[in-house]
Coordinates of C-alpha atoms and ligand atoms in Angstrom, one line a residue:
M1 CA 4.2 -28.5 11.7
N2 CA 3.5 -32.3 11.9
I3 CA 4.4 -33.9 8.5
A4 CA 1.6 -36.5 8.5
L5 CA -1.0 -33.8 9.3
A6 CA 0.4 -31.5 6.6
H7 CA 0.0 -34.3 4.0
K8 CA -3.5 -35.1 5.3
L9 CA -4.6 -31.4 5.0
I10 CA -3.2 -31.2 1.5
A11 CA -5.0 -34.4 0.5
Q12 CA -8.2 -33.0 1.9
H13 CA -8.1 -29.4 0.9
G14 CA -5.6 -29.2 -2.0
S15 CA -2.4 -27.2 -2.4
P16 CA -1.5 -24.4 -1.6
L17 CA -3.2 -23.9 1.8
Y18 CA -2.7 -22.0 5.0
A19 CA -2.9 -24.0 8.2
Y20 CA -3.3 -22.2 11.5
D21 CA -2.4 -23.9 14.8
L22 CA -4.8 -22.5 17.4
A23 CA -2.8 -24.1 20.2
S24 CA 0.1 -21.9 19.2
V25 CA -2.2 -18.8 19.2
S26 CA -3.2 -19.8 22.8
A27 CA 0.5 -20.3 23.8
R28 CA 1.5 -16.9 22.5
A29 CA -1.5 -15.2 24.1
D30 CA -0.5 -16.7 27.5
E31 CA 3.1 -15.8 26.9
L32 CA 2.4 -12.1 26.1
L33 CA -0.3 -11.6 28.7
S34 CA 2.0 -12.9 31.4
S35 CA 4.8 -10.5 30.2
L36 CA 2.8 -7.4 30.5
P37 CA 2.2 -5.4 33.7
D38 CA -0.7 -6.7 35.9
R39 CA -4.1 -5.4 34.9
A40 CA -2.7 -4.1 31.5
R41 CA -5.2 -4.6 28.7
L42 CA -4.1 -6.1 25.4
Y43 CA -5.7 -5.5 22.0
Y44 CA -5.4 -7.8 19.0
S45 CA -4.7 -5.9 15.8
F46 CA -6.9 -7.6 13.3
K47 CA -4.7 -6.4 10.4
A48 CA -2.2 -9.1 11.3
N49 CA -4.7 -11.8 10.5
P50 CA -8.5 -11.4 10.6
F51 CA -9.2 -15.2 10.4
P52 CA -12.0 -15.5 12.9
A53 CA -10.8 -18.8 14.6
I54 CA -7.6 -17.0 15.5
A55 CA -9.4 -14.0 16.8
S56 CA -11.9 -16.0 18.8
T57 CA -9.1 -17.9 20.4
L58 CA -7.6 -14.6 21.5
R59 CA -11.0 -13.3 22.7
E60 CA -11.2 -16.4 25.0
H61 CA -8.0 -15.2 26.6
G62 CA -9.6 -11.8 27.3
I63 CA -7.8 -10.0 24.5
L64 CA -9.7 -7.0 23.0
A65 CA -10.1 -6.1 19.4
E66 CA -8.4 -3.3 17.4
I67 CA -10.2 -3.0 14.1
T68 CA -9.7 -0.6 11.2
S69 CA -12.3 -1.4 8.5
T70 CA -15.7 -2.9 7.9
G71 CA -14.0 -6.2 6.9
E72 CA -12.1 -6.3 10.3
L73 CA -15.4 -5.4 12.0
D74 CA -17.1 -8.4 10.3
A75 CA -14.2 -10.6 11.3
A76 CA -14.4 -9.4 15.0
L77 CA -18.2 -10.1 15.0
A78 CA -17.6 -13.5 13.5
A79 CA -15.1 -14.2 16.3
G80 CA -17.7 -13.3 18.9
Y81 CA -16.7 -9.8 19.9
R82 CA -19.7 -7.7 20.9
D83 CA -17.8 -5.2 23.0
G84 CA -14.2 -4.5 23.7
M85 CA -13.6 -3.3 20.2
V86 CA -11.7 -0.1 19.3
G87 CA -11.9 1.5 15.9
G88 CA -8.6 2.9 14.7
G89 CA -6.5 3.7 11.7
P90 CA -6.0 6.7 9.4
G91 CA -8.7 7.6 6.8
K92 CA -11.8 6.2 8.5
T93 CA -14.8 6.8 6.3
M94 CA -18.3 7.8 7.4
R95 CA -19.5 4.4 6.2
T96 CA -16.9 2.6 8.3
L97 CA -17.6 4.7 11.4
L98 CA -21.4 4.3 11.1
K99 CA -21.1 0.5 10.7
M100 CA -18.8 0.3 13.7
L101 CA -21.2 2.4 15.8
E102 CA -24.2 0.2 14.6
H103 CA -22.4 -2.9 15.9
G104 CA -21.5 -1.5 19.3
V105 CA -18.1 0.1 18.9
R106 CA -17.9 3.0 21.3
K107 CA -14.2 3.5 21.5
F108 CA -12.0 5.0 18.8
S109 CA -8.4 6.0 18.3
C110 CA -8.5 9.4 16.6
E111 CA -5.8 10.2 14.0
S112 CA -6.3 13.9 13.0
F113 CA -8.5 17.0 13.3
Q114 CA -10.5 15.8 10.3
D115 CA -10.9 12.3 11.7
A116 CA -12.2 13.9 14.9
K117 CA -14.8 15.9 13.0
R118 CA -15.9 12.7 11.2
I119 CA -16.1 10.7 14.4
S120 CA -18.1 13.5 16.0
Q121 CA -20.4 13.7 13.1
A122 CA -20.9 9.9 13.0
A123 CA -21.6 9.7 16.7
Q124 CA -24.2 12.5 16.4
E125 CA -25.8 10.8 13.5
A126 CA -26.0 7.5 15.4
G127 CA -27.2 9.4 18.5
V128 CA -24.5 8.1 20.8
E129 CA -21.5 9.4 22.7
V130 CA -18.1 7.8 22.1
S131 CA -14.8 8.0 23.9
A132 CA -11.7 8.5 21.9
V133 CA -7.9 8.3 22.6
I134 CA -5.8 10.8 20.7
R135 CA -3.2 9.0 18.6
V136 CA 0.0 11.1 18.8
N137 CA 3.0 11.0 16.6
P138 CA 5.7 12.1 19.2
S139 CA 8.6 14.3 18.4
Q140 CA 11.0 11.6 19.5
A141 CA 12.2 8.8 17.2
P142 CA 11.5 5.1 18.1
D143 CA 13.3 1.8 18.3
A144 CA 11.4 -0.1 15.6
R145 CA 12.5 -1.8 12.4
L146 CA 9.5 -0.3 10.6
A147 CA 8.9 3.0 12.3
M148 CA 5.5 4.6 12.1
S149 CA 5.8 7.4 14.7
G150 CA 8.6 9.6 15.8
V151 CA 9.2 10.1 12.1
E152 CA 7.2 12.2 9.7
S153 CA 4.2 10.0 8.8
Q154 CA 0.5 10.0 8.1
F155 CA -0.2 8.4 11.5
G156 CA -1.6 10.3 14.4
F157 CA -1.5 13.9 15.3
D158 CA 1.9 15.7 15.0
E159 CA 2.6 16.4 18.7
A160 CA 3.6 20.0 18.3
L161 CA 0.5 20.8 16.1
L162 CA -1.8 19.0 18.5
I163 CA -0.6 20.9 21.5
A164 CA -0.8 24.2 19.6
E165 CA -4.3 23.7 18.1
A166 CA -6.2 21.0 20.0
K167 CA -8.1 23.0 22.6
P168 CA -10.5 24.8 20.2
R169 CA -10.5 22.1 17.5
L170 CA -11.2 19.1 19.6
A171 CA -14.1 20.5 21.5
L172 CA -16.6 18.5 19.5
P173 CA -20.1 17.1 20.4
G174 CA -20.4 13.3 20.8
I175 CA -16.7 12.7 21.7
R176 CA -15.3 12.4 25.2
W177 CA -11.4 12.5 25.0
N178 CA -10.2 10.0 27.5
G179 CA -6.6 9.0 26.7
V180 CA -3.6 8.9 24.5
H181 CA -2.4 6.3 22.0
V182 CA 1.2 6.0 20.6
Y183 CA 2.2 3.2 18.2
F184 CA 5.9 3.4 17.4
G185 CA 6.2 0.5 14.9
T186 CA 6.6 -3.1 14.5
Q187 CA 9.3 -5.8 15.1
V188 CA 10.8 -4.0 18.0
A189 CA 13.9 -6.1 18.6
S190 CA 14.6 -6.3 22.3
V191 CA 13.1 -5.9 25.8
D192 CA 15.3 -2.8 26.3
A193 CA 13.9 -1.2 23.1
L194 CA 10.3 -2.1 24.2
R195 CA 10.9 -0.5 27.5
R196 CA 12.4 2.7 25.9
N197 CA 9.5 3.0 23.6
T198 CA 7.0 2.5 26.4
E199 CA 8.7 5.2 28.5
C200 CA 8.7 7.5 25.5
A201 CA 5.0 6.8 24.8
L202 CA 4.2 7.5 28.5
A203 CA 6.2 10.7 28.5
T204 CA 4.3 11.8 25.3
A205 CA 1.0 11.0 27.0
E206 CA 2.0 13.0 30.1
R207 CA 2.9 16.1 27.9
V208 CA -0.4 15.8 26.0
A209 CA -2.5 15.4 29.1
E210 CA -0.9 18.4 30.7
N211 CA -1.1 20.7 27.7
L212 CA -4.6 19.7 26.7
S213 CA -6.0 19.4 30.2
I214 CA -7.7 16.0 29.4
E215 CA -8.3 13.4 32.0
V216 CA -6.3 10.5 30.9
Q217 CA -8.2 7.2 31.7
T218 CA -6.3 5.1 29.3
V219 CA -2.9 5.1 27.7
N220 CA -2.3 2.8 24.8
V221 CA 1.5 2.5 24.4
G222 CA 1.4 0.3 21.3
G223 CA 3.7 -2.7 21.3
G224 CA 5.5 -3.9 18.2
F225 CA 6.3 -7.3 19.9
P226 CA 8.4 -9.2 17.4
W227 CA 8.3 -12.6 15.7
P228 CA 10.3 -14.0 12.7
Y229 CA 8.5 -13.7 9.4
A230 CA 8.4 -16.8 7.1
H231 CA 11.5 -18.3 8.4
E232 CA 12.6 -20.6 11.2
A233 CA 14.5 -18.5 13.7
P234 CA 14.7 -18.6 17.5
P235 CA 11.7 -16.9 18.9
P236 CA 12.3 -13.6 20.7
S237 CA 12.8 -13.8 24.4
L238 CA 10.4 -11.8 26.6
A239 CA 12.4 -12.5 29.7
G240 CA 12.4 -9.4 31.9
L241 CA 9.7 -7.7 29.9
K242 CA 7.1 -7.7 32.6
Q243 CA 9.5 -6.1 35.1
A244 CA 10.8 -3.6 32.6
L245 CA 7.3 -2.5 31.6
T246 CA 6.0 -2.5 35.1
E247 CA 8.8 -0.2 36.2
A248 CA 8.2 2.1 33.3
W249 CA 4.5 2.2 34.2
Q250 CA 4.9 2.7 37.9
A251 CA 7.4 5.6 37.2
S252 CA 4.7 7.5 35.3
P253 CA 2.3 9.8 37.2
L254 CA -0.4 8.5 34.9
S255 CA -0.4 5.1 36.6
A256 CA -2.2 6.7 39.6
A257 CA -5.5 7.0 37.8
A258 CA -5.2 5.6 34.2
S259 CA -5.2 2.1 32.9
L260 CA -2.5 0.8 30.5
A261 CA -3.1 -0.9 27.2
F262 CA -0.9 -2.6 24.6
E263 CA -1.7 -3.9 21.1
S264 CA -0.2 -6.7 19.2
G265 CA -0.8 -8.6 15.9
R266 CA 2.3 -10.3 14.8
F267 CA 3.5 -11.8 18.1
L268 CA 0.1 -13.3 18.8
C269 CA -0.5 -15.1 15.5
A270 CA 2.7 -15.3 13.4
S271 CA 3.8 -18.6 14.9
S272 CA 0.5 -20.3 14.3
G273 CA 0.6 -20.1 10.5
T274 CA 2.2 -22.5 8.0
L275 CA 1.9 -22.1 4.2
L276 CA 1.8 -25.5 2.5
T277 CA 2.8 -25.4 -1.1
T278 CA 3.7 -27.8 -3.9
V279 CA 6.6 -27.6 -6.4
L280 CA 5.2 -27.4 -9.9
D281 CA 8.4 -27.1 -11.9
V282 CA 12.2 -27.0 -11.6
K283 CA 13.9 -25.4 -14.6
Q284 CA 17.2 -24.0 -15.8
A285 CA 17.8 -20.6 -17.3
G286 CA 21.5 -20.2 -18.1
Q287 CA 23.4 -20.7 -14.8
K288 CA 20.3 -20.3 -12.7
T289 CA 17.8 -22.8 -11.4
F290 CA 14.2 -21.7 -10.8
V291 CA 11.8 -23.6 -8.7
V292 CA 8.2 -22.7 -9.5
L293 CA 5.6 -23.1 -6.7
D294 CA 1.8 -23.1 -6.7
T295 CA 2.1 -20.1 -4.4
G296 CA 3.8 -16.7 -4.6
I297 CA 3.4 -13.1 -3.7
H298 CA -0.4 -13.3 -4.2
H299 CA -0.5 -15.5 -1.1
L300 CA 2.5 -14.4 0.8
G301 CA 3.1 -11.0 -0.6
G302 CA 3.0 -8.5 2.1
M303 CA 6.6 -8.3 3.1
A304 CA 8.4 -10.6 0.6
G305 CA 6.6 -9.2 -2.5
L306 CA 7.2 -5.6 -1.5
G307 CA 10.8 -6.2 -0.7
R308 CA 10.4 -5.7 3.0
I309 CA 12.4 -8.7 4.1
P310 CA 15.6 -10.3 2.8
R311 CA 14.2 -12.9 0.5
S312 CA 17.0 -15.4 1.2
A313 CA 15.8 -15.5 4.9
M314 CA 12.7 -17.6 4.1
T315 CA 12.5 -21.2 5.3
F316 CA 11.2 -24.0 3.0
H317 CA 10.9 -27.4 4.8
N318 CA 10.5 -30.2 2.3
L319 CA 7.8 -32.5 3.7
T320 CA 8.1 -35.0 0.8
A321 CA 11.7 -36.0 0.8
Q322 CA 14.9 -35.4 2.8
R323 CA 17.5 -35.2 0.0
T324 CA 21.2 -34.8 0.4
G325 CA 23.3 -32.1 -1.3
E326 CA 22.8 -28.4 -1.8
V327 CA 21.7 -26.4 -4.9
T328 CA 21.3 -22.6 -5.3
V329 CA 17.9 -21.7 -6.5
D330 CA 15.4 -18.9 -7.0
I331 CA 12.0 -19.8 -5.6
A332 CA 9.3 -18.3 -7.9
G333 CA 5.5 -18.3 -7.8
P334 CA 3.1 -18.8 -10.7
L335 CA 2.4 -15.1 -11.5
C336 CA 3.5 -13.4 -14.7
S337 CA 5.8 -11.0 -13.0
P338 CA 9.5 -11.2 -12.2
L339 CA 8.5 -9.7 -8.8
D340 CA 6.8 -13.0 -7.9
C341 CA 9.8 -14.5 -6.3
L342 CA 9.8 -15.7 -2.6
A343 CA 13.6 -16.3 -2.4
R344 CA 16.6 -15.5 -4.6
G345 CA 19.9 -17.4 -4.5
I346 CA 18.8 -19.5 -1.6
K347 CA 20.7 -22.8 -0.9
L348 CA 18.5 -25.9 -0.4
P349 CA 18.7 -29.6 -0.9
P350 CA 17.5 -30.4 -4.5
L351 CA 13.8 -30.0 -5.1
E352 CA 11.6 -32.0 -7.5
P353 CA 8.1 -31.4 -9.0
G354 CA 5.5 -32.7 -6.6
D355 CA 7.5 -31.9 -3.4
V356 CA 5.3 -30.4 -0.7
L357 CA 7.0 -27.6 1.1
A358 CA 6.1 -25.8 4.4
I359 CA 6.9 -22.2 5.0
P360 CA 6.6 -21.5 8.8
N361 CA 5.8 -18.4 10.8
V362 CA 3.3 -16.9 8.3
G363 CA 0.3 -16.6 10.6
A364 CA 0.7 -12.8 10.6
Y365 CA 0.7 -10.6 7.5
G366 CA 0.6 -13.7 5.3
L367 CA -2.6 -14.0 3.1
T368 CA -4.1 -10.8 4.6
A369 CA -1.1 -8.7 3.4
S370 CA -0.9 -10.2 -0.1
L371 CA -1.8 -9.2 -3.6
T372 CA -4.6 -11.7 -3.7
R373 CA -6.5 -10.4 -6.8
F374 CA -3.4 -10.2 -9.0
L375 CA -3.7 -12.7 -11.8
S376 CA -7.0 -14.0 -10.3
H377 CA -5.7 -17.3 -9.0
E378 CA -7.8 -19.1 -6.4
L379 CA -7.3 -18.1 -2.8
P380 CA -5.7 -20.8 -0.7
P381 CA -8.0 -22.3 1.9
E382 CA -7.3 -21.4 5.5
I383 CA -7.6 -24.3 7.9
P384 CA -7.5 -24.2 11.7
Y385 CA -6.1 -27.1 13.7
F386 CA -4.8 -27.8 17.2
S387 CA -1.3 -29.2 17.5
I388 CA -0.1 -31.3 20.4
P389 CA 2.0 -29.0 22.8
H390 CA 5.5 -30.0 21.7
D391 CA 4.6 -29.1 18.1
Q392 CA 4.1 -25.4 18.8
Ligands
LIG401 C1 -1.6 1.2 15.1 C2 -1.1 -0.2 15.0 N1 -1.3 -1.0 16.0 C3 -0.8 -2.3 16.0 C4 -0.2 -2.8 14.9 C5 0.2 -4.2 14.9 O1 1.6 -4.4 14.9 P1 2.2 -5.8 15.1 O2 1.6 -6.7 14.2 O3 3.7 -5.6 14.8 O4 2.0 -6.1 16.6 C6 0.0 -2.0 13.8 C7 0.7 -2.5 12.6 O5 0.9 -1.8 11.6 C8 -0.5 -0.6 13.8 O6 -0.4 0.2 12.8

């Protein structure tokens, strides 16, 4: 992020703050859309970041909305979505379903027999018919760093159980079953792995279609397109992805009549986000040096706070001073918990109180995945801006 702009934003809005570069959101949207097979649809997973300016940028690129709560519905509405929304996620409540129906959501991803009953009940109560894709947890294991299907999990229908019991149990009023949804997991590391997962999702959809005798109009094969989290690393290459996915799709008999869909959160918005933070204290404890920031796991807690990423992999750019030398420090936040540590044993040029630091690549699963109420600190403001192209 441009240093002068970062200082200007801090001066205007205070520290810490999240800055989101909408030009970067646009660039990622173009990049991903042009790497998918022609005519494939793409859903934005609001869980990655419900900030409306990000979502409305994606909407302008023709990207649809995947929402899982009333809060994400509100964000989608604020971003200008009126149609093109699909309601997903396990554990949908009647309240959530009814509110989604009230605001025009007519497509759902169904996670279980109980979820199907509730969707049917809500549709009847609202006096509408909805279409739903069946989210399946395939028997086959995926290529994902955080696997959510192909392993025993709370997500989707267990494939064997679905095939054994679906016919009587899914004949429900108000729901038209029109497709299959498979989401294997996130941070899928390579084009090869994305291709294998897509092939596996399509094979699953073919088995389900055949066994349940449903007319598949749409197959959502998930995604899991990767992006570095909170550190500066080379972006993933999508070279060859379009060809690999197109071949996988054309090889599936479903491509004759159905349409193909993908979903993505992280890839679309991670690069847009920078967390600007100020060093409050630098202190010794025995042999160790602790740097205390005005931000921590309450603002950037999703993955770091819950131990999901190696904490030494975070990047901290000092925007105040370029000092020489190297010290080993733990970077802590202001919470009264030893868990509030963004990096341990990281080597950096010396830091001083007052230094403004920038943590890059936190546009996805940053504030939205954090322990924001813990210790009741203020929420950092979230500020959209447009960078000039070479800044992205
Ligand atoms: C069903 C589903 N779709 C999409 C996503 C978004 O994943 P990502 O942000 O890695 O693209 C998730 C993330 O958990 C998910 O559970």
